[in-house]
Amino acid sequence: MTADAAALYQQRILDHGRRPRNRRALAGASEARRDNPLCGDRLTVYARLDGDVIVEAAFEGDGCAIAIASASMMTALVAGRTREDVGRLDAAFERLVTVGVPAAELGELEAFAGIRAFPVRRKCATLAWEALRAALG
Ligand code: ZN
């Protein structure tokens, strides 16, 4: 990754961290909360399902810019996707943050590729996905 690309990715994470999308409760939706005691991140993720499709996703909680930005980007990405799609995206994100395998289907979430160099922050990035997985049961 070039220094310019790294700076751009950093900027996207900070932008979503400061002005997160989909930060609200969804009444009547499936929900699950996950905490990351190492950093103090606490996220509740909501998913409204219509059959097998996640028609809307949102989150509430507090945390570092990485945790909030990941939840913000993830809730935008998974809206309109099937459970199967989300399982694939979840696995792709895991590969991105652990070994740095890029995946265009992750969209803005590719900004987290640099996290693999900071193993203690990985949990911040994956917390929203863990909560979503739990919410989808
Ligand atoms: Zn964190």
Tab-separated table of N, CA and C and ligand atoms in Angstrom, residues 36 38-41 63-68 120-121 123-125 127, ligand 1:
chain	number	residue	atom	x	y	z
A	36	ASN	N	-15.875	-5.400	24.027
A	36	ASN	CA	-14.442	-5.639	23.889
A	36	ASN	C	-13.759	-4.993	25.096
A	38	LEU	N	-10.892	-5.161	26.293
A	38	LEU	CA	-9.518	-4.701	26.093
A	38	LEU	C	-9.458	-3.220	25.753
A	39	CYS	N	-10.519	-2.744	25.054
A	39	CYS	CA	-10.514	-1.358	24.571
A	39	CYS	C	-11.655	-0.546	25.181
A	40	GLY	N	-12.686	-1.245	25.679
A	40	GLY	CA	-13.848	-0.544	26.219
A	40	GLY	C	-14.961	-0.354	25.203
A	41	ASP	N	-14.851	-1.008	24.043
A	41	ASP	CA	-15.901	-0.900	23.018
A	41	ASP	C	-17.114	-1.722	23.443
A	63	GLY	N	-17.384	3.357	21.632
A	63	GLY	CA	-16.119	2.680	21.408
A	63	GLY	C	-15.140	3.594	20.715
A	64	CYS	N	-14.012	3.020	20.366
A	64	CYS	CA	-12.973	3.781	19.679
A	64	CYS	C	-13.400	4.019	18.224
A	65	ALA	N	-12.658	4.857	17.532
A	65	ALA	CA	-12.989	5.190	16.138
A	65	ALA	C	-13.026	3.941	15.269
A	66	ILE	N	-12.164	2.977	15.543
A	66	ILE	CA	-12.114	1.760	14.723
A	66	ILE	C	-13.396	0.943	14.892
A	67	ALA	N	-13.826	0.758	16.141
A	67	ALA	CA	-15.039	-0.030	16.409
A	67	ALA	C	-16.270	0.653	15.811
A	68	ILE	N	-16.362	1.963	15.992
A	68	ILE	CA	-17.527	2.701	15.494
A	68	ILE	C	-17.523	2.743	13.962
A	120	VAL	N	-3.702	-6.105	18.441
A	120	VAL	CA	-4.550	-5.772	19.598
A	120	VAL	C	-5.776	-4.964	19.194
A	121	ARG	N	-5.749	-4.343	18.005
A	121	ARG	CA	-6.909	-3.555	17.566
A	121	ARG	C	-7.870	-4.356	16.691
A	123	LYS	N	-9.773	-6.835	17.365
A	123	LYS	CA	-11.049	-7.064	18.047
A	123	LYS	C	-11.959	-5.834	17.902
A	124	CYS	N	-11.353	-4.636	17.883
A	124	CYS	CA	-12.133	-3.402	17.695
A	124	CYS	C	-12.840	-3.455	16.338
A	125	ALA	N	-12.116	-3.918	15.327
A	125	ALA	CA	-12.643	-3.937	13.960
A	125	ALA	C	-13.666	-5.046	13.754
A	127	LEU	N	-15.597	-6.502	16.184
A	127	LEU	CA	-16.659	-6.562	17.206
A	127	LEU	C	-18.062	-6.444	16.601
B	1	ZN	ZN	-11.557	-0.274	20.206
